[in-house]
PDB file of C-alpha atoms and ligand atoms in Angstrom:
ATOM      1  CA  MET P   2     118.728 -60.601 -36.089  1.00 72.00           C
ATOM      2  CA  ASN P   3     114.816 -60.488 -35.675  1.00 84.00           C
ATOM      3  CA  VAL P   4     113.641 -57.158 -37.306  1.00 90.00           C
ATOM      4  CA  TYR P   5     110.022 -56.280 -36.592  1.00 95.00           C
ATOM      5  CA  ALA P   6     108.295 -52.925 -37.140  1.00 97.00           C
ATOM      6  CA  THR P   7     107.716 -50.456 -34.022  1.00 97.00           C
ATOM      7  CA  MET P   8     106.224 -47.424 -33.069  1.00 97.00           C
ATOM      8  CA  PRO P   9     106.340 -45.166 -30.165  1.00 98.00           C
ATOM      9  CA  LEU P  10     104.242 -46.458 -27.285  1.00 97.00           C
ATOM     10  CA  ALA P  11     101.565 -43.976 -26.728  1.00 96.00           C
ATOM     11  CA  PHE P  12     101.633 -44.484 -22.929  1.00 96.00           C
ATOM     12  CA  GLU P  13      99.085 -42.198 -21.062  1.00 94.00           C
ATOM     13  CA  GLY P  14      99.680 -43.171 -17.393  1.00 93.00           C
ATOM     14  CA  CYS P  15      98.274 -41.156 -14.641  1.00 96.00           C
ATOM     15  CA  PRO P  16      99.279 -38.607 -11.874  1.00 96.00           C
ATOM     16  CA  GLU P  17     101.327 -40.182  -9.181  1.00 97.00           C
ATOM     17  CA  ASP P  18      98.944 -38.607  -6.564  1.00 97.00           C
ATOM     18  CA  GLU P  19      95.961 -40.231  -8.188  1.00 98.00           C
ATOM     19  CA  ARG P  20      96.847 -43.749  -8.717  1.00 97.00           C
ATOM     20  CA  GLN P  21      95.832 -45.498  -5.514  1.00 98.00           C
ATOM     21  CA  ALA P  22      92.331 -43.484  -5.722  1.00 98.00           C
ATOM     22  CA  ARG P  23      92.122 -44.749  -9.388  1.00 98.00           C
ATOM     23  CA  ALA P  24      92.630 -48.241  -8.456  1.00 98.00           C
ATOM     24  CA  GLU P  25      90.151 -48.067  -5.637  1.00 98.00           C
ATOM     25  CA  ALA P  26      87.531 -46.575  -7.703  1.00 98.00           C
ATOM     26  CA  PHE P  27      87.649 -49.274 -10.375  1.00 98.00           C
ATOM     27  CA  LEU P  28      87.562 -51.760  -7.333  1.00 98.00           C
ATOM     28  CA  THR P  29      84.329 -50.072  -5.988  1.00 98.00           C
ATOM     29  CA  THR P  30      82.802 -50.501  -9.617  1.00 98.00           C
ATOM     30  CA  MET P  31      84.033 -54.049  -9.952  1.00 98.00           C
ATOM     31  CA  ARG P  32      82.600 -55.038  -6.805  1.00 98.00           C
ATOM     32  CA  LYS P  33      79.116 -54.127  -7.574  1.00 98.00           C
ATOM     33  CA  ARG P  34      79.230 -56.420 -10.340  1.00 98.00           C
ATOM     34  CA  ARG P  35      76.794 -59.227 -10.052  1.00 98.00           C
ATOM     35  CA  THR P  36      75.935 -62.343 -12.214  1.00 98.00           C
ATOM     36  CA  VAL P  37      72.089 -61.725 -12.832  1.00 98.00           C
ATOM     37  CA  ARG P  38      69.868 -64.518 -13.926  1.00 97.00           C
ATOM     38  CA  ASP P  39      66.512 -62.560 -14.260  1.00 98.00           C
ATOM     39  CA  TYR P  40      66.201 -60.253 -16.873  1.00 98.00           C
ATOM     40  CA  SER P  41      63.821 -57.648 -18.267  1.00 97.00           C
ATOM     41  CA  ASP P  42      62.985 -57.350 -21.831  1.00 95.00           C
ATOM     42  CA  ARG P  43      63.786 -53.546 -21.910  1.00 98.00           C
ATOM     43  CA  PRO P  44      66.059 -53.059 -25.401  1.00 98.00           C
ATOM     44  CA  VAL P  45      69.827 -52.400 -25.135  1.00 98.00           C
ATOM     45  CA  PRO P  46      71.098 -50.415 -28.035  1.00 98.00           C
ATOM     46  CA  ARG P  47      73.343 -52.273 -30.449  1.00 98.00           C
ATOM     47  CA  GLU P  48      75.981 -49.483 -30.341  1.00 98.00           C
ATOM     48  CA  LEU P  49      76.649 -50.259 -26.494  1.00 98.00           C
ATOM     49  CA  ILE P  50      77.370 -53.890 -27.598  1.00 98.00           C
ATOM     50  CA  GLU P  51      79.564 -52.862 -30.141  1.00 99.00           C
ATOM     51  CA  ALA P  52      81.677 -50.566 -27.954  1.00 98.00           C
ATOM     52  CA  ALA P  53      81.738 -53.498 -25.437  1.00 98.00           C
ATOM     53  CA  VAL P  54      83.197 -55.918 -28.074  1.00 99.00           C
ATOM     54  CA  ARG P  55      85.631 -53.104 -29.517  1.00 99.00           C
ATOM     55  CA  THR P  56      86.860 -53.262 -25.724  1.00 99.00           C
ATOM     56  CA  ALA P  57      86.915 -57.092 -25.905  1.00 99.00           C
ATOM     57  CA  GLY P  58      88.944 -56.840 -28.964  1.00 99.00           C
ATOM     58  CA  THR P  59      91.919 -54.784 -27.355  1.00 98.00           C
ATOM     59  CA  ALA P  60      92.828 -57.770 -25.055  1.00 99.00           C
ATOM     60  CA  PRO P  61      96.417 -59.177 -25.287  1.00 98.00           C
ATOM     61  CA  SER P  62      96.151 -62.505 -26.923  1.00 98.00           C
ATOM     62  CA  GLY P  63      98.950 -65.382 -27.736  1.00 98.00           C
ATOM     63  CA  ALA P  64     101.032 -64.110 -30.790  1.00 97.00           C
ATOM     64  CA  ASN P  65      98.287 -61.289 -31.044  1.00 98.00           C
ATOM     65  CA  GLN P  66      96.340 -63.836 -33.077  1.00 97.00           C
ATOM     66  CA  GLN P  67      93.165 -62.333 -31.334  1.00 98.00           C
ATOM     67  CA  PRO P  68      91.485 -66.019 -31.402  1.00 98.00           C
ATOM     68  CA  TRP P  69      88.097 -64.837 -30.850  1.00 98.00           C
ATOM     69  CA  ALA P  70      84.655 -64.332 -32.522  1.00 98.00           C
ATOM     70  CA  PHE P  71      81.900 -62.508 -30.556  1.00 98.00           C
ATOM     71  CA  VAL P  72      78.371 -63.491 -32.312  1.00 98.00           C
ATOM     72  CA  CYS P  73      75.884 -60.865 -30.799  1.00 98.00           C
ATOM     73  CA  ILE P  74      72.115 -62.231 -31.073  1.00 98.00           C
ATOM     74  CA  SER P  75      69.192 -60.066 -30.693  1.00 98.00           C
ATOM     75  CA  ASP P  76      66.680 -62.176 -33.077  1.00 98.00           C
ATOM     76  CA  PRO P  77      63.984 -63.384 -30.808  1.00 98.00           C
ATOM     77  CA  GLU P  78      63.768 -66.463 -33.154  1.00 98.00           C
ATOM     78  CA  LEU P  79      67.386 -67.341 -32.984  1.00 98.00           C
ATOM     79  CA  LYS P  80      67.212 -66.475 -28.985  1.00 98.00           C
ATOM     80  CA  ARG P  81      64.332 -69.013 -28.746  1.00 98.00           C
ATOM     81  CA  LYS P  82      66.243 -71.841 -30.643  1.00 98.00           C
ATOM     82  CA  ILE P  83      69.366 -71.118 -28.569  1.00 98.00           C
ATOM     83  CA  ARG P  84      67.277 -71.421 -25.551  1.00 98.00           C
ATOM     84  CA  GLU P  85      65.591 -74.870 -26.714  1.00 97.00           C
ATOM     85  CA  GLY P  86      69.274 -76.140 -27.661  1.00 96.00           C
ATOM     86  CA  ALA P  87      70.445 -74.864 -23.971  1.00 96.00           C
ATOM     87  CA  GLU P  88      67.576 -76.260 -22.183  1.00 96.00           C
ATOM     88  CA  GLU P  89      67.883 -79.617 -23.700  1.00 96.00           C
ATOM     89  CA  GLU P  90      71.803 -79.820 -22.755  1.00 94.00           C
ATOM     90  CA  GLU P  91      70.735 -78.584 -19.153  1.00 95.00           C
ATOM     91  CA  ARG P  92      68.071 -81.369 -18.503  1.00 96.00           C
ATOM     92  CA  ALA P  93      70.396 -83.811 -19.259  1.00 95.00           C
ATOM     93  CA  PHE P  94      73.093 -82.122 -16.974  1.00 95.00           C
ATOM     94  CA  TYR P  95      70.695 -81.522 -14.188  1.00 95.00           C
ATOM     95  CA  ALA P  96      69.164 -85.098 -14.629  1.00 95.00           C
ATOM     96  CA  GLY P  97      72.402 -86.855 -13.679  1.00 93.00           C
ATOM     97  CA  ARG P  98      75.130 -86.129 -16.498  1.00 94.00           C
ATOM     98  CA  ALA P  99      76.722 -83.486 -13.689  1.00 94.00           C
ATOM     99  CA  GLY P 100      77.001 -85.969 -11.016  1.00 95.00           C
ATOM    100  CA  GLU P 101      76.060 -85.447  -7.574  1.00 95.00           C
ATOM    101  CA  GLU P 102      79.287 -83.501  -6.459  1.00 96.00           C
ATOM    102  CA  TRP P 103      78.968 -80.766  -9.254  1.00 95.00           C
ATOM    103  CA  LEU P 104      75.333 -80.567  -8.434  1.00 96.00           C
ATOM    104  CA  ASP P 105      76.104 -79.956  -4.684  1.00 96.00           C
ATOM    105  CA  ALA P 106      78.793 -77.319  -5.614  1.00 96.00           C
ATOM    106  CA  LEU P 107      75.825 -75.394  -7.691  1.00 95.00           C
ATOM    107  CA  SER P 108      73.157 -75.906  -4.723  1.00 94.00           C
ATOM    108  CA  HIS P 109      73.686 -72.665  -3.123  1.00 94.00           C
ATOM    109  CA  LEU P 110      73.189 -70.888  -6.717  1.00 94.00           C
ATOM    110  CA  GLY P 111      69.677 -71.992  -7.378  1.00 92.00           C
ATOM    111  CA  THR P 112      70.096 -72.564 -10.986  1.00 94.00           C
ATOM    112  CA  ASP P 113      68.344 -75.355 -12.972  1.00 94.00           C
ATOM    113  CA  GLU P 114      67.458 -76.500 -16.483  1.00 96.00           C
ATOM    114  CA  ASN P 115      65.070 -73.681 -17.112  1.00 97.00           C
ATOM    115  CA  LYS P 116      66.655 -70.645 -18.812  1.00 97.00           C
ATOM    116  CA  PRO P 117      64.044 -68.171 -19.670  1.00 97.00           C
ATOM    117  CA  PHE P 118      66.969 -65.414 -19.800  1.00 98.00           C
ATOM    118  CA  LEU P 119      68.020 -66.612 -23.130  1.00 98.00           C
ATOM    119  CA  GLU P 120      64.831 -65.444 -24.579  1.00 98.00           C
ATOM    120  CA  SER P 121      64.137 -62.214 -22.322  1.00 98.00           C
ATOM    121  CA  ALA P 122      67.320 -60.669 -22.134  1.00 98.00           C
ATOM    122  CA  PRO P 123      67.888 -58.345 -25.276  1.00 98.00           C
ATOM    123  CA  TRP P 124      71.033 -59.840 -26.272  1.00 98.00           C
ATOM    124  CA  LEU P 125      73.149 -62.778 -26.030  1.00 98.00           C
ATOM    125  CA  ILE P 126      76.924 -62.706 -27.053  1.00 98.00           C
ATOM    126  CA  ALA P 127      78.226 -66.256 -27.990  1.00 98.00           C
ATOM    127  CA  ILE P 128      82.026 -65.948 -27.559  1.00 98.00           C
ATOM    128  CA  PHE P 129      83.862 -68.440 -29.623  1.00 98.00           C
ATOM    129  CA  ALA P 130      87.563 -69.584 -29.388  1.00 98.00           C
ATOM    130  CA  GLN P 131      89.431 -69.981 -32.708  1.00 98.00           C
ATOM    131  CA  ARG P 132      91.456 -73.148 -32.223  1.00 97.00           C
ATOM    132  CA  TRP P 133      93.366 -72.489 -35.271  1.00 97.00           C
ATOM    133  CA  GLY P 134      93.003 -69.981 -38.011  1.00 96.00           C
ATOM    134  CA  HIS P 135      93.970 -69.639 -41.739  1.00 93.00           C
ATOM    135  CA  ASP P 136      96.791 -67.697 -43.506  1.00 92.00           C
ATOM    136  CA  ALA P 137      96.223 -65.924 -46.760  1.00 93.00           C
ATOM    137  CA  GLN P 138      96.498 -69.055 -48.873  1.00 96.00           C
ATOM    138  CA  GLY P 139      93.808 -70.780 -46.595  1.00 92.00           C
ATOM    139  CA  ARG P 140      96.427 -73.083 -44.900  1.00 95.00           C
ATOM    140  CA  LYS P 141      95.928 -73.940 -41.036  1.00 96.00           C
ATOM    141  CA  VAL P 142      97.707 -71.636 -38.817  1.00 97.00           C
ATOM    142  CA  LYS P 143      98.212 -72.990 -35.341  1.00 98.00           C
ATOM    143  CA  HIS P 144      97.027 -70.556 -32.311  1.00 98.00           C
ATOM    144  CA  TYR P 145      98.528 -70.233 -29.050  1.00 98.00           C
ATOM    145  CA  TYR P 146      97.189 -69.875 -25.773  1.00 98.00           C
ATOM    146  CA  VAL P 147      93.682 -69.755 -26.799  1.00 98.00           C
ATOM    147  CA  PRO P 148      91.550 -70.185 -23.847  1.00 97.00           C
ATOM    148  CA  GLU P 149      93.715 -67.937 -21.990  1.00 98.00           C
ATOM    149  CA  SER P 150      93.552 -65.240 -24.579  1.00 98.00           C
ATOM    150  CA  VAL P 151      89.632 -65.844 -24.904  1.00 98.00           C
ATOM    151  CA  GLY P 152      89.249 -65.909 -21.248  1.00 98.00           C
ATOM    152  CA  ILE P 153      90.873 -62.443 -20.806  1.00 98.00           C
ATOM    153  CA  ALA P 154      88.988 -60.866 -23.783  1.00 99.00           C
ATOM    154  CA  ALA P 155      85.781 -62.130 -22.131  1.00 98.00           C
ATOM    155  CA  GLY P 156      86.781 -60.413 -18.820  1.00 98.00           C
ATOM    156  CA  PHE P 157      87.320 -56.872 -20.543  1.00 98.00           C
ATOM    157  CA  LEU P 158      84.045 -57.461 -22.037  1.00 98.00           C
ATOM    158  CA  ILE P 159      82.224 -58.066 -18.862  1.00 98.00           C
ATOM    159  CA  ALA P 160      83.925 -55.163 -17.198  1.00 98.00           C
ATOM    160  CA  SER P 161      83.017 -53.072 -20.082  1.00 98.00           C
ATOM    161  CA  LEU P 162      79.138 -54.004 -20.048  1.00 98.00           C
ATOM    162  CA  HIS P 163      79.077 -53.517 -16.288  1.00 98.00           C
ATOM    163  CA  GLN P 164      80.857 -50.193 -16.406  1.00 98.00           C
ATOM    164  CA  ALA P 165      77.999 -49.026 -19.047  1.00 98.00           C
ATOM    165  CA  GLY P 166      75.250 -50.071 -16.668  1.00 98.00           C
ATOM    166  CA  LEU P 167      74.378 -53.589 -17.943  1.00 98.00           C
ATOM    167  CA  ALA P 168      74.081 -56.769 -16.296  1.00 98.00           C
ATOM    168  CA  THR P 169      75.469 -60.089 -17.474  1.00 98.00           C
ATOM    169  CA  LEU P 170      75.649 -63.878 -16.839  1.00 98.00           C
ATOM    170  CA  THR P 171      78.170 -65.943 -18.106  1.00 98.00           C
ATOM    171  CA  HIS P 172      76.318 -69.075 -19.228  1.00 96.00           C
ATOM    172  CA  THR P 173      77.969 -72.276 -20.002  1.00 92.00           C
ATOM    173  CA  PRO P 174      75.686 -74.693 -21.150  1.00 86.00           C
ATOM    174  CA  ALA P 175      77.724 -78.011 -21.961  1.00 85.00           C
ATOM    175  CA  PRO P 176      78.359 -79.021 -24.452  1.00 88.00           C
ATOM    176  CA  MET P 177      77.679 -76.009 -26.654  1.00 93.00           C
ATOM    177  CA  ASN P 178      78.373 -77.548 -30.061  1.00 93.00           C
ATOM    178  CA  PHE P 179      74.618 -76.578 -30.916  1.00 96.00           C
ATOM    179  CA  LEU P 180      75.607 -72.865 -30.754  1.00 97.00           C
ATOM    180  CA  ASN P 181      78.167 -73.626 -33.912  1.00 97.00           C
ATOM    181  CA  GLN P 182      75.090 -74.934 -35.919  1.00 97.00           C
ATOM    182  CA  LEU P 183      72.775 -72.123 -34.891  1.00 98.00           C
ATOM    183  CA  CYS P 184      75.274 -69.483 -35.258  1.00 98.00           C
ATOM    184  CA  GLY P 185      76.779 -70.788 -38.607  1.00 98.00           C
ATOM    185  CA  ARG P 186      80.147 -71.043 -37.243  1.00 98.00           C
ATOM    186  CA  PRO P 187      83.008 -72.807 -38.751  1.00 96.00           C
ATOM    187  CA  ASP P 188      84.648 -76.307 -37.336  1.00 95.00           C
ATOM    188  CA  ASN P 189      87.832 -74.183 -35.808  1.00 97.00           C
ATOM    189  CA  GLU P 190      85.767 -72.434 -33.325  1.00 98.00           C
ATOM    190  CA  LYS P 191      84.530 -73.638 -30.302  1.00 97.00           C
ATOM    191  CA  ALA P 192      81.985 -71.639 -28.194  1.00 97.00           C
ATOM    192  CA  LEU P 193      83.305 -70.926 -24.678  1.00 97.00           C
ATOM    193  CA  ILE P 194      80.933 -68.610 -23.157  1.00 97.00           C
ATOM    194  CA  LEU P 195      77.180 -67.628 -24.037  1.00 98.00           C
ATOM    195  CA  LEU P 196      77.434 -64.327 -22.354  1.00 98.00           C
ATOM    196  CA  VAL P 197      73.596 -62.953 -21.479  1.00 98.00           C
ATOM    197  CA  VAL P 198      73.501 -59.113 -21.681  1.00 98.00           C
ATOM    198  CA  GLY P 199      70.735 -56.874 -20.305  1.00 98.00           C
ATOM    199  CA  TYR P 200      68.847 -55.027 -17.443  1.00 98.00           C
ATOM    200  CA  PRO P 201      67.978 -57.048 -14.389  1.00 98.00           C
ATOM    201  CA  ALA P 202      64.099 -57.740 -13.992  1.00 98.00           C
ATOM    202  CA  GLU P 203      62.398 -55.651 -11.478  1.00 98.00           C
ATOM    203  CA  GLY P 204      62.613 -56.999  -7.928  1.00 97.00           C
ATOM    204  CA  CYS P 205      65.551 -59.256  -9.188  1.00 98.00           C
ATOM    205  CA  VAL P 206      67.300 -61.157  -6.591  1.00 97.00           C
ATOM    206  CA  VAL P 207      70.707 -62.684  -6.432  1.00 97.00           C
ATOM    207  CA  PRO P 208      72.405 -65.455  -4.654  1.00 97.00           C
ATOM    208  CA  ALA P 209      73.705 -64.291  -0.934  1.00 96.00           C
ATOM    209  CA  ILE P 210      77.218 -64.869  -1.977  1.00 96.00           C
ATOM    210  CA  GLY P 211      80.774 -63.168  -1.333  1.00 97.00           C
ATOM    211  CA  LYS P 212      84.216 -63.002  -2.566  1.00 98.00           C
ATOM    212  CA  LYS P 213      87.299 -64.342  -1.017  1.00 98.00           C
ATOM    213  CA  PRO P 214      89.136 -61.734   0.923  1.00 98.00           C
ATOM    214  CA  LEU P 215      92.622 -60.622  -0.572  1.00 98.00           C
ATOM    215  CA  GLU P 216      94.537 -62.426   2.341  1.00 98.00           C
ATOM    216  CA  GLU P 217      92.997 -65.759   0.813  1.00 98.00           C
ATOM    217  CA  ILE P 218      93.720 -65.057  -2.893  1.00 98.00           C
ATOM    218  CA  ALA P 219      97.407 -63.188  -2.729  1.00 98.00           C
ATOM    219  CA  SER P 220     100.422 -63.902  -1.325  1.00 98.00           C
ATOM    220  CA  PHE P 221     103.329 -61.493  -1.561  1.00 98.00           C
ATOM    221  CA  LEU P 222     106.748 -62.972  -1.717  1.00 98.00           C
TER     222      LEU P 222
HETATM  223  N1  IYR C 348      75.756 -75.000 -16.981  1.00 60.75           N
HETATM  224  C1  IYR C 348      74.704 -75.300 -16.058  1.00 60.75           C
HETATM  225  C2  IYR C 348      75.269 -75.352 -14.742  1.00 60.75           C
HETATM  226  C3  IYR C 348      76.246 -74.483 -14.089  1.00 60.75           C
HETATM  227  C4  IYR C 348      77.444 -74.892 -13.863  1.00 60.75           C
HETATM  228  C5  IYR C 348      78.250 -74.102 -12.960  1.00 60.75           C
HETATM  229  I1  IYR C 348      80.107 -74.547 -12.908  1.00 60.75           I
HETATM  230  C6  IYR C 348      77.859 -72.586 -12.681  1.00 60.75           C
HETATM  231  O1  IYR C 348      78.615 -71.797 -12.051  1.00 60.75           O
HETATM  232  C7  IYR C 348      76.569 -72.314 -12.671  1.00 60.75           C
HETATM  233  C8  IYR C 348      75.674 -73.434 -13.652  1.00 60.75           C
HETATM  234  C9  IYR C 348      73.583 -73.819 -15.937  1.00 60.75           C
HETATM  235  O2  IYR C 348      74.006 -72.967 -16.464  1.00 60.75           O
HETATM  236  O3  IYR C 348      72.818 -74.002 -15.280  1.00 60.75           O
END
């Protein structure tokens, strides 16, 4: 028999008559989240970033292996180098590597190879996925459901930052290998998302886009 350690569940729940209102209140909050590409240089205290990363660290993961690393960057010189690395990849992307179909799909977002936000925003969080880990003896340990796990953690991170009144951008320069080198990360880690965090610049505008209605994204069988 598989014997494993257990502890009592500290399940808080909520009063029955508040449940729907709480769900709707969270929906109202999350509906106001927008991806922001124009940042002010107003600083964000490190403690806020720490709380958000701790929240991300509560995410479920395959075999509870927690196969993630969050590198939080505020150093201006490192941000400058990251911008340089990202813009180099993006120039190739927008100059043709993406292909016409992909560029077409992006055209309504107004993105291009210039990424000034990588320097103006106070924080960048490079999210790395650990494709494998190491045991106490230094042997390779296989990790399971890595992209799923890190994707969920990234969602928690974005929700926490939004809840704290901060704006984010899930930036994905591709390929992101340059981040391993700049952040000093090992081979077993792959950068998945470069999350930009801060306050929107004064007069910031965002693309006029909407989200699909429930009927389009859900079915009830
Ligand atoms: N990484 C590029 C292109 C890009 C790709 C997708 I898919 C987007 O939703 C947005 C942008 C860039 O950041 O410009």
